[in-house]
Amino acid sequence: MSQTVPSAAWNWPSDATRAEHSTASALTYLNSGYAMCVGAASAKPRLDVVIRNAINEGLIPGPRYLANCQEIAVTGGGLVDGITAFADGPEEMRKQVRRNVAYGADLVKLSMSGEEITGNQHAEDNYFSDEEVLAVTTEAHRRGLRVCTHARSAESVKMSLRNNVDIICHASFIDEEGLDMLEAKKDKVFVAPGLNWLVATLNDASTFGYPPEAAEAAGYKRELEYAIAGLQEMRRRGIRVLPGGDYGFAWTPHGTYARDLQHFVELLGYTPMETLLAATKLGGEIMRMPDELGQIKPGFYADFILVDGDPLKDISVLQNRDKIVGIMKGGAFHKDPGDGTPRDASVPADQPVVVTA
């Protein structure tokens, strides 16, 4: 059985409401207890940058944020044309990196492999050349930006590693050679599998017109099995794997981010403590602030949550926002444990903030 998901299930907002949606999402991250976040791609060129700047300037509440621009794809390799920047060959790739620099982004994203839900772009595809990827990483690193890749196929993972990519998203079909390459660079590279996308597409998408049998026929069950095996091996080898990714779709809505923590424990064999360290200590490292974020130590920012429960016994408690009774970012309570009230606005109500991108 083969079936492409109805486009309405993707929940793409109109251009006029993207900034509004992104502003709400930033607040949702903070209300869910997340004080830092890395942007993997942006629907519009400057959207991430505008939201990041508004957070940093205190205009809207949200997590510390590293901003991206639209993901970059080669002709014929874009997953969703309307939210993609296209480039072919090393020189066009360099120009796209320079665009990110000009817009003030922190990262560059390459869409190197496919996504089965598209119906014709497959997870085991690879659309880039070594020359194109190397042009991107060389130019980005020269200007102080990092590079992340949508890399599900074994070859796209190895191409990312050969050409000095910093963050590999997914890595579902990594093979033994790729694991060896990744282990050799484990102090330089992060892996962000976005595991909940695979789990939810198999189990939660039927309401939105994509039943489990269609997801399995498309290859999502097989991909999840490969991904779990590869990620278990990465844990054994000490690779830096972080939870999170691919939220904001119909069946992976914003605010459900902590589902990934449960997957780390139940599917990958991480202990609850290892999972929490992946989300916090490694979070500080991927944010490029290892000596300021992600740990409770002298000299670090006071970011923490107070939980009514013990996540070391039941990691799923972190999915219940009512159980997160206090949220502190930078020494100030966003959600006060005294009355449990989240501070949803950082400016008076009679001074509306308009964010445009």
mmCIF file of C-alpha atoms in Angstrom:
data_model
loop_
_atom_site.group_PDB
_atom_site.id
_atom_site.type_symbol
_atom_site.label_atom_id
_atom_site.label_comp_id
_atom_site.label_asym_id
_atom_site.label_seq_id
_atom_site.Cartn_x
_atom_site.Cartn_y
_atom_site.Cartn_z
ATOM 1 C CA MET A 1 0.000 0.000 0.000
ATOM 2 C CA SER A 2 1.319 3.430 -0.897
ATOM 3 C CA GLN A 3 -0.218 6.691 0.189
ATOM 4 C CA THR A 4 0.945 10.284 0.285
ATOM 5 C CA VAL A 5 -0.240 12.286 3.264
ATOM 6 C CA PRO A 6 -2.786 15.045 2.534
ATOM 7 C CA SER A 7 -1.063 18.410 2.375
ATOM 8 C CA ALA A 8 -3.403 19.845 5.005
ATOM 9 C CA ALA A 9 -1.810 17.569 7.594
ATOM 10 C CA TRP A 10 1.411 19.536 7.391
ATOM 11 C CA ASN A 11 -0.356 22.574 8.889
ATOM 12 C CA TRP A 12 1.695 25.162 6.983
ATOM 13 C CA PRO A 13 0.584 28.652 8.097
ATOM 14 C CA SER A 14 0.262 31.463 5.602
ATOM 15 C CA ASP A 15 3.135 33.891 5.177
ATOM 16 C CA ALA A 16 1.168 36.497 7.107
ATOM 17 C CA THR A 17 0.889 34.281 10.185
ATOM 18 C CA ARG A 18 4.299 32.573 10.224
ATOM 19 C CA ALA A 19 5.779 35.112 12.629
ATOM 20 C CA GLU A 20 2.743 34.833 14.874
ATOM 21 C CA HIS A 21 3.017 31.035 14.907
ATOM 22 C CA SER A 22 6.760 31.199 15.578
ATOM 23 C CA THR A 23 6.253 33.645 18.438
ATOM 24 C CA ALA A 24 3.717 31.274 19.984
ATOM 25 C CA SER A 25 6.061 28.333 19.476
ATOM 26 C CA ALA A 26 8.904 30.144 21.254
ATOM 27 C CA LEU A 27 6.629 30.637 24.250
ATOM 28 C CA THR A 28 5.536 26.996 24.120
ATOM 29 C CA TYR A 29 9.155 25.830 24.308
ATOM 30 C CA LEU A 30 9.716 27.891 27.429
ATOM 31 C CA ASN A 31 6.387 26.867 28.971
ATOM 32 C CA SER A 32 7.426 23.250 28.403
ATOM 33 C CA GLY A 33 10.628 23.780 30.371
ATOM 34 C CA TYR A 34 13.070 24.209 27.475
ATOM 35 C CA ALA A 35 15.443 27.141 27.995
ATOM 36 C CA MET A 36 17.632 26.489 24.935
ATOM 37 C CA CYS A 37 16.943 25.406 21.384
ATOM 38 C CA VAL A 38 18.838 24.933 18.101
ATOM 39 C CA GLY A 39 17.009 25.837 14.892
ATOM 40 C CA ALA A 40 17.304 23.133 12.221
ATOM 41 C CA ALA A 41 15.654 25.215 9.467
ATOM 42 C CA SER A 42 13.287 28.120 8.949
ATOM 43 C CA ALA A 43 10.225 28.352 6.721
ATOM 44 C CA LYS A 44 11.249 31.812 5.507
ATOM 45 C CA PRO A 45 14.773 33.237 5.131
ATOM 46 C CA ARG A 46 14.785 35.606 8.130
ATOM 47 C CA LEU A 47 12.062 34.119 10.325
ATOM 48 C CA ASP A 48 14.348 32.346 12.789
ATOM 49 C CA VAL A 49 16.648 35.347 13.022
ATOM 50 C CA VAL A 50 13.791 37.746 13.756
ATOM 51 C CA ILE A 51 12.413 35.482 16.494
ATOM 52 C CA ARG A 52 15.865 34.952 18.031
ATOM 53 C CA ASN A 53 16.528 38.686 18.078
ATOM 54 C CA ALA A 54 13.128 39.436 19.615
ATOM 55 C CA ILE A 55 13.808 36.900 22.389
ATOM 56 C CA ASN A 56 17.279 38.318 23.033
ATOM 57 C CA GLU A 57 15.895 41.859 23.186
ATOM 58 C CA GLY A 58 13.214 40.865 25.698
ATOM 59 C CA LEU A 59 10.346 41.623 23.311
ATOM 60 C CA ILE A 60 8.908 38.104 23.450
ATOM 61 C CA PRO A 61 9.461 35.190 25.840
ATOM 62 C CA GLY A 62 11.321 32.167 24.560
ATOM 63 C CA PRO A 63 14.379 29.960 24.950
ATOM 64 C CA ARG A 64 17.946 30.838 24.102
ATOM 65 C CA TYR A 65 17.989 30.156 20.419
ATOM 66 C CA LEU A 66 20.421 29.498 17.567
ATOM 67 C CA ALA A 67 18.799 30.666 14.343
ATOM 68 C CA ASN A 68 18.835 29.079 10.904
ATOM 69 C CA CYS A 69 17.539 30.109 7.472
ATOM 70 C CA GLN A 70 15.697 28.008 4.911
ATOM 71 C CA GLU A 71 17.198 24.600 4.328
ATOM 72 C CA ILE A 72 19.301 24.357 1.184
ATOM 73 C CA ALA A 73 18.590 21.677 -1.431
ATOM 74 C CA VAL A 74 19.790 20.902 -4.925
ATOM 75 C CA THR A 75 17.365 21.018 -7.831
ATOM 76 C CA GLY A 76 15.149 17.962 -7.566
ATOM 77 C CA GLY A 77 16.072 17.375 -3.931
ATOM 78 C CA GLY A 78 13.807 19.756 -2.034
ATOM 79 C CA LEU A 79 11.331 18.152 0.364
ATOM 80 C CA VAL A 80 8.954 21.137 0.345
ATOM 81 C CA ASP A 81 9.662 23.691 -2.364
ATOM 82 C CA GLY A 82 8.005 26.657 -0.629
ATOM 83 C CA ILE A 83 10.284 26.536 2.390
ATOM 84 C CA THR A 84 13.506 25.622 0.574
ATOM 85 C CA ALA A 85 16.417 27.576 -0.928
ATOM 86 C CA PHE A 86 17.893 25.872 -3.982
ATOM 87 C CA ALA A 87 21.521 25.774 -5.088
ATOM 88 C CA ASP A 88 23.506 23.646 -7.533
ATOM 89 C CA GLY A 89 27.268 23.332 -7.574
ATOM 90 C CA PRO A 90 29.893 24.664 -5.154
ATOM 91 C CA GLU A 91 29.616 28.343 -6.096
ATOM 92 C CA GLU A 92 25.851 28.537 -5.653
ATOM 93 C CA MET A 93 26.260 26.749 -2.331
ATOM 94 C CA ARG A 94 28.762 29.386 -1.206
ATOM 95 C CA LYS A 95 26.302 32.120 -2.145
ATOM 96 C CA GLN A 96 23.572 30.515 -0.056
ATOM 97 C CA VAL A 97 25.924 30.363 2.919
ATOM 98 C CA ARG A 98 26.725 34.044 2.430
ATOM 99 C CA ARG A 99 22.997 34.745 2.413
ATOM 100 C CA ASN A 100 22.741 33.121 5.848
ATOM 101 C CA VAL A 101 25.654 35.241 7.025
ATOM 102 C CA ALA A 102 24.005 38.408 5.711
ATOM 103 C CA TYR A 103 20.744 37.572 7.472
ATOM 104 C CA GLY A 104 22.541 36.977 10.778
ATOM 105 C CA ALA A 105 21.959 33.233 11.090
ATOM 106 C CA ASP A 106 23.945 30.963 13.400
ATOM 107 C CA LEU A 107 23.730 27.864 11.194
ATOM 108 C CA VAL A 108 23.295 26.500 7.692
ATOM 109 C CA LYS A 109 21.063 23.496 6.892
ATOM 110 C CA LEU A 110 21.507 21.118 3.969
ATOM 111 C CA SER A 111 18.666 18.814 2.880
ATOM 112 C CA MET A 112 20.809 15.949 1.628
ATOM 113 C CA SER A 113 18.463 12.959 1.605
ATOM 114 C CA GLY A 114 14.773 12.318 1.141
ATOM 115 C CA GLU A 115 11.706 11.768 3.328
ATOM 116 C CA GLU A 116 9.351 8.885 2.552
ATOM 117 C CA ILE A 117 6.181 10.825 3.268
ATOM 118 C CA THR A 118 6.768 12.895 0.134
ATOM 119 C CA GLY A 119 6.090 9.817 -1.976
ATOM 120 C CA ASN A 120 9.088 10.299 -4.279
ATOM 121 C CA GLN A 121 11.981 11.529 -2.127
ATOM 122 C CA HIS A 122 13.378 8.528 -0.309
ATOM 123 C CA ALA A 123 15.208 8.346 2.990
ATOM 124 C CA GLU A 124 18.027 6.300 1.478
ATOM 125 C CA ASP A 125 18.637 8.838 -1.309
ATOM 126 C CA ASN A 126 21.561 11.253 -1.385
ATOM 127 C CA TYR A 127 21.290 14.381 -3.516
ATOM 128 C CA PHE A 128 24.537 16.242 -2.838
ATOM 129 C CA SER A 129 28.118 15.886 -4.056
ATOM 130 C CA ASP A 130 31.206 16.007 -1.870
ATOM 131 C CA GLU A 131 32.267 19.206 -3.623
ATOM 132 C CA GLU A 132 28.998 20.937 -2.763
ATOM 133 C CA VAL A 133 29.080 19.944 0.898
ATOM 134 C CA LEU A 134 32.729 20.905 1.289
ATOM 135 C CA ALA A 135 32.029 24.301 -0.270
ATOM 136 C CA VAL A 136 29.290 24.869 2.317
ATOM 137 C CA THR A 137 31.288 23.808 5.362
ATOM 138 C CA THR A 138 34.408 25.701 4.281
ATOM 139 C CA GLU A 139 32.506 28.936 3.713
ATOM 140 C CA ALA A 140 30.322 28.545 6.806
ATOM 141 C CA HIS A 141 33.202 27.778 9.155
ATOM 142 C CA ARG A 142 35.204 30.653 7.710
ATOM 143 C CA ARG A 143 32.365 32.972 8.725
ATOM 144 C CA GLY A 144 31.712 31.370 12.120
ATOM 145 C CA LEU A 145 28.548 29.427 11.237
ATOM 146 C CA ARG A 146 27.977 25.729 11.789
ATOM 147 C CA VAL A 147 26.427 23.306 9.324
ATOM 148 C CA CYS A 148 23.685 20.764 9.991
ATOM 149 C CA THR A 149 22.323 18.206 7.548
ATOM 150 C CA HIS A 150 19.089 16.339 6.976
ATOM 151 C CA ALA A 151 20.902 13.051 6.399
ATOM 152 C CA ARG A 152 18.916 9.844 6.671
ATOM 153 C CA SER A 153 20.808 7.683 4.158
ATOM 154 C CA ALA A 154 24.098 5.959 4.933
ATOM 155 C CA GLU A 155 25.885 7.825 2.148
ATOM 156 C CA SER A 156 24.579 11.247 3.197
ATOM 157 C CA VAL A 157 25.835 10.601 6.728
ATOM 158 C CA LYS A 158 29.287 9.612 5.477
ATOM 159 C CA MET A 159 29.383 12.557 3.098
ATOM 160 C CA SER A 160 28.531 14.845 6.038
ATOM 161 C CA LEU A 161 31.395 13.357 8.040
ATOM 162 C CA ARG A 162 33.904 13.473 5.176
ATOM 163 C CA ASN A 163 33.209 17.153 4.687
ATOM 164 C CA ASN A 164 33.218 18.454 8.260
ATOM 165 C CA VAL A 165 29.510 18.913 9.001
ATOM 166 C CA ASP A 166 28.863 19.813 12.646
ATOM 167 C CA ILE A 167 25.367 18.433 13.327
ATOM 168 C CA ILE A 168 23.836 15.399 11.620
ATOM 169 C CA CYS A 169 20.061 15.173 11.852
ATOM 170 C CA HIS A 170 18.503 11.680 11.757
ATOM 171 C CA ALA A 171 21.314 9.331 10.549
ATOM 172 C CA SER A 172 18.677 6.592 10.359
ATOM 173 C CA PHE A 173 20.488 4.275 7.938
ATOM 174 C CA ILE A 174 24.047 4.790 9.167
ATOM 175 C CA ASP A 175 26.207 1.750 8.378
ATOM 176 C CA GLU A 176 29.279 0.267 10.063
ATOM 177 C CA GLU A 177 31.671 2.452 8.070
ATOM 178 C CA GLY A 178 29.662 5.517 9.029
ATOM 179 C CA LEU A 179 29.673 4.526 12.689
ATOM 180 C CA ASP A 180 33.467 4.177 12.617
ATOM 181 C CA MET A 181 33.788 7.604 10.960
ATOM 182 C CA LEU A 182 31.391 9.124 13.484
ATOM 183 C CA GLU A 183 33.248 7.608 16.432
ATOM 184 C CA ALA A 184 36.505 9.081 15.127
ATOM 185 C CA LYS A 185 34.848 12.523 15.187
ATOM 186 C CA LYS A 186 32.723 12.087 18.291
ATOM 187 C CA ASP A 187 34.210 15.155 19.981
ATOM 188 C CA LYS A 188 33.384 17.338 16.966
ATOM 189 C CA VAL A 189 29.992 16.126 15.724
ATOM 190 C CA PHE A 190 26.507 15.971 17.240
ATOM 191 C CA VAL A 191 23.672 13.679 16.156
ATOM 192 C CA ALA A 192 20.056 14.832 16.483
ATOM 193 C CA PRO A 193 17.908 11.871 15.376
ATOM 194 C CA GLY A 194 14.464 13.443 15.766
ATOM 195 C CA LEU A 195 13.228 9.997 16.717
ATOM 196 C CA ASN A 196 9.690 11.013 17.634
ATOM 197 C CA TRP A 197 8.925 11.881 14.018
ATOM 198 C CA LEU A 198 9.351 8.213 13.051
ATOM 199 C CA VAL A 199 7.421 6.912 16.055
ATOM 200 C CA ALA A 200 4.550 9.367 15.672
ATOM 201 C CA THR A 201 4.276 8.928 11.899
ATOM 202 C CA LEU A 202 3.751 5.224 12.476
ATOM 203 C CA ASN A 203 1.396 5.545 15.434
ATOM 204 C CA ASP A 204 -0.334 8.928 15.459
ATOM 205 C CA ALA A 205 -0.830 10.083 11.868
ATOM 206 C CA SER A 206 -3.978 8.140 10.965
ATOM 207 C CA THR A 207 -6.272 10.905 12.222
ATOM 208 C CA PHE A 208 -4.668 13.171 9.652
ATOM 209 C CA GLY A 209 -5.091 10.833 6.692
ATOM 210 C CA TYR A 210 -1.913 8.753 6.917
ATOM 211 C CA PRO A 211 -2.804 5.359 8.447
ATOM 212 C CA PRO A 212 -0.203 3.025 9.970
ATOM 213 C CA GLU A 213 -0.317 0.633 7.020
ATOM 214 C CA ALA A 214 0.541 3.493 4.668
ATOM 215 C CA ALA A 215 3.412 4.626 6.895
ATOM 216 C CA GLU A 216 4.731 1.069 7.113
ATOM 217 C CA ALA A 217 4.411 0.558 3.354
ATOM 218 C CA ALA A 218 6.330 3.796 2.791
ATOM 219 C CA GLY A 219 9.198 2.427 4.877
ATOM 220 C CA TYR A 220 8.821 4.144 8.238
ATOM 221 C CA LYS A 221 8.733 0.933 10.291
ATOM 222 C CA ARG A 222 11.898 -0.297 8.590
ATOM 223 C CA GLU A 223 13.566 3.077 9.072
ATOM 224 C CA LEU A 224 12.663 3.167 12.761
ATOM 225 C CA GLU A 225 14.156 -0.297 13.255
ATOM 226 C CA TYR A 226 17.390 0.731 11.526
ATOM 227 C CA ALA A 227 17.501 4.015 13.434
ATOM 228 C CA ILE A 228 17.070 2.337 16.815
ATOM 229 C CA ALA A 229 19.865 -0.139 16.093
ATOM 230 C CA GLY A 230 22.216 2.605 14.902
ATOM 231 C CA LEU A 231 21.469 4.894 17.826
ATOM 232 C CA GLN A 232 21.950 2.095 20.348
ATOM 233 C CA GLU A 233 25.390 1.540 18.837
ATOM 234 C CA MET A 234 26.121 5.279 18.981
ATOM 235 C CA ARG A 235 25.298 5.234 22.700
ATOM 236 C CA ARG A 236 27.697 2.322 23.171
ATOM 237 C CA ARG A 237 30.454 4.233 21.349
ATOM 238 C CA GLY A 238 29.968 7.456 23.283
ATOM 239 C CA ILE A 239 28.602 9.548 20.393
ATOM 240 C CA ARG A 240 26.917 12.800 21.398
ATOM 241 C CA VAL A 241 23.232 12.141 20.615
ATOM 242 C CA LEU A 242 20.632 14.725 21.626
ATOM 243 C CA PRO A 243 16.829 14.466 21.910
ATOM 244 C CA GLY A 244 14.488 16.721 19.983
ATOM 245 C CA GLY A 245 13.534 17.665 16.443
ATOM 246 C CA ASP A 246 10.675 17.731 13.922
ATOM 247 C CA TYR A 247 7.963 19.215 16.106
ATOM 248 C CA GLY A 248 5.221 21.470 14.806
ATOM 249 C CA PHE A 249 3.604 19.008 12.383
ATOM 250 C CA ALA A 250 0.038 17.802 12.790
ATOM 251 C CA TRP A 251 0.932 14.614 14.683
ATOM 252 C CA THR A 252 4.048 16.007 16.385
ATOM 253 C CA PRO A 253 2.574 19.240 17.782
ATOM 254 C CA HIS A 254 4.525 21.875 19.634
ATOM 255 C CA GLY A 255 4.614 21.237 23.368
ATOM 256 C CA THR A 256 5.168 17.484 23.058
ATOM 257 C CA TYR A 257 8.968 17.737 22.871
ATOM 258 C CA ALA A 258 9.598 15.545 25.923
ATOM 259 C CA ARG A 259 8.313 12.509 24.057
ATOM 260 C CA ASP A 260 11.852 12.155 22.720
ATOM 261 C CA LEU A 261 13.128 11.725 26.267
ATOM 262 C CA GLN A 262 10.857 8.727 26.739
ATOM 263 C CA HIS A 263 12.052 7.239 23.442
ATOM 264 C CA PHE A 264 15.682 7.540 24.578
ATOM 265 C CA VAL A 265 14.850 5.452 27.644
ATOM 266 C CA GLU A 266 12.390 2.944 26.195
ATOM 267 C CA LEU A 267 13.801 2.464 22.679
ATOM 268 C CA LEU A 268 17.495 3.306 22.864
ATOM 269 C CA GLY A 269 18.450 1.945 26.283
ATOM 270 C CA TYR A 270 19.547 5.206 27.853
ATOM 271 C CA THR A 271 19.046 5.537 31.578
ATOM 272 C CA PRO A 272 16.868 8.462 32.673
ATOM 273 C CA MET A 273 19.993 10.229 33.978
ATOM 274 C CA GLU A 274 21.842 9.721 30.682
ATOM 275 C CA THR A 275 18.797 11.093 28.877
ATOM 276 C CA LEU A 276 18.610 14.192 31.056
ATOM 277 C CA LEU A 277 22.326 14.824 30.555
ATOM 278 C CA ALA A 278 21.850 14.506 26.799
ATOM 279 C CA ALA A 279 19.184 17.201 26.968
ATOM 280 C CA THR A 280 21.029 19.524 29.361
ATOM 281 C CA LYS A 281 24.810 19.098 29.474
ATOM 282 C CA LEU A 282 25.036 18.187 25.791
ATOM 283 C CA GLY A 283 22.513 20.925 25.131
ATOM 284 C CA GLY A 284 24.993 23.460 26.475
ATOM 285 C CA GLU A 285 27.656 21.997 24.201
ATOM 286 C CA ILE A 286 25.561 22.124 21.034
ATOM 287 C CA MET A 287 24.597 25.713 21.930
ATOM 288 C CA ARG A 288 28.349 26.544 21.913
ATOM 289 C CA MET A 289 28.142 27.512 25.596
ATOM 290 C CA PRO A 290 29.510 24.430 27.402
ATOM 291 C CA ASP A 291 30.850 26.518 30.283
ATOM 292 C CA GLU A 292 27.654 28.533 30.745
ATOM 293 C CA LEU A 293 24.642 26.317 29.998
ATOM 294 C CA GLY A 294 23.355 22.875 30.823
ATOM 295 C CA GLN A 295 24.734 22.336 34.313
ATOM 296 C CA ILE A 296 24.114 23.681 37.804
ATOM 297 C CA LYS A 297 27.566 24.968 38.680
ATOM 298 C CA PRO A 298 29.141 28.272 39.747
ATOM 299 C CA GLY A 299 29.397 30.614 36.785
ATOM 300 C CA PHE A 300 26.594 28.945 34.805
ATOM 301 C CA TYR A 301 23.286 30.562 33.915
ATOM 302 C CA ALA A 302 20.556 29.630 36.386
ATOM 303 C CA ASP A 303 18.296 27.681 34.037
ATOM 304 C CA PHE A 304 16.288 24.908 35.675
ATOM 305 C CA ILE A 305 12.850 23.418 36.167
ATOM 306 C CA LEU A 306 11.096 22.246 39.327
ATOM 307 C CA VAL A 307 9.152 19.030 38.826
ATOM 308 C CA ASP A 308 6.364 17.503 40.885
ATOM 309 C CA GLY A 309 7.704 13.982 40.467
ATOM 310 C CA ASP A 310 10.932 12.101 39.891
ATOM 311 C CA PRO A 311 12.019 11.883 36.241
ATOM 312 C CA LEU A 312 14.752 9.434 37.257
ATOM 313 C CA LYS A 313 11.960 6.990 38.077
ATOM 314 C CA ASP A 314 9.477 8.052 35.400
ATOM 315 C CA ILE A 315 10.893 10.144 32.561
ATOM 316 C CA SER A 316 7.384 10.639 31.122
ATOM 317 C CA VAL A 317 6.545 13.040 33.970
ATOM 318 C CA LEU A 318 8.313 15.723 31.928
ATOM 319 C CA GLN A 319 5.559 15.451 29.292
ATOM 320 C CA ASN A 320 2.996 16.723 31.800
ATOM 321 C CA ARG A 321 3.259 20.491 31.849
ATOM 322 C CA ASP A 322 1.158 20.639 35.022
ATOM 323 C CA LYS A 323 3.915 18.672 36.779
ATOM 324 C CA ILE A 324 6.518 21.278 35.809
ATOM 325 C CA VAL A 325 5.725 23.634 38.668
ATOM 326 C CA GLY A 326 8.626 26.065 38.219
ATOM 327 C CA ILE A 327 10.649 27.245 35.224
ATOM 328 C CA MET A 328 13.672 29.504 35.627
ATOM 329 C CA LYS A 329 15.693 31.047 32.820
ATOM 330 C CA GLY A 330 18.745 33.116 33.629
ATOM 331 C CA GLY A 331 17.920 33.446 37.318
ATOM 332 C CA ALA A 332 14.369 34.730 36.798
ATOM 333 C CA PHE A 333 11.264 32.600 37.103
ATOM 334 C CA HIS A 334 9.266 32.301 33.915
ATOM 335 C CA LYS A 335 6.801 30.078 35.768
ATOM 336 C CA ASP A 336 6.652 30.948 39.430
ATOM 337 C CA PRO A 337 6.380 27.899 41.708
ATOM 338 C CA GLY A 338 4.602 30.085 44.249
ATOM 339 C CA ASP A 339 1.396 30.358 42.272
ATOM 340 C CA GLY A 340 2.168 28.259 39.225
ATOM 341 C CA THR A 341 1.473 31.123 36.872
ATOM 342 C CA PRO A 342 3.476 31.223 33.644
ATOM 343 C CA ARG A 343 4.583 34.657 32.595
ATOM 344 C CA ASP A 344 3.276 34.542 29.065
ATOM 345 C CA ALA A 345 4.176 38.138 28.216
ATOM 346 C CA SER A 346 7.357 40.053 28.903
ATOM 347 C CA VAL A 347 5.797 43.457 28.116
ATOM 348 C CA PRO A 348 2.598 45.150 29.343
ATOM 349 C CA ALA A 349 -0.552 44.179 27.476
ATOM 350 C CA ASP A 350 -1.078 47.736 26.273
ATOM 351 C CA GLN A 351 2.265 47.648 24.461
ATOM 352 C CA PRO A 352 1.784 44.982 21.780
ATOM 353 C CA VAL A 353 4.830 43.514 20.107
ATOM 354 C CA VAL A 354 4.729 43.125 16.335
ATOM 355 C CA VAL A 355 7.304 40.723 14.929
ATOM 356 C CA THR A 356 7.803 40.752 11.159
ATOM 357 C CA ALA A 357 10.029 38.644 8.954
#
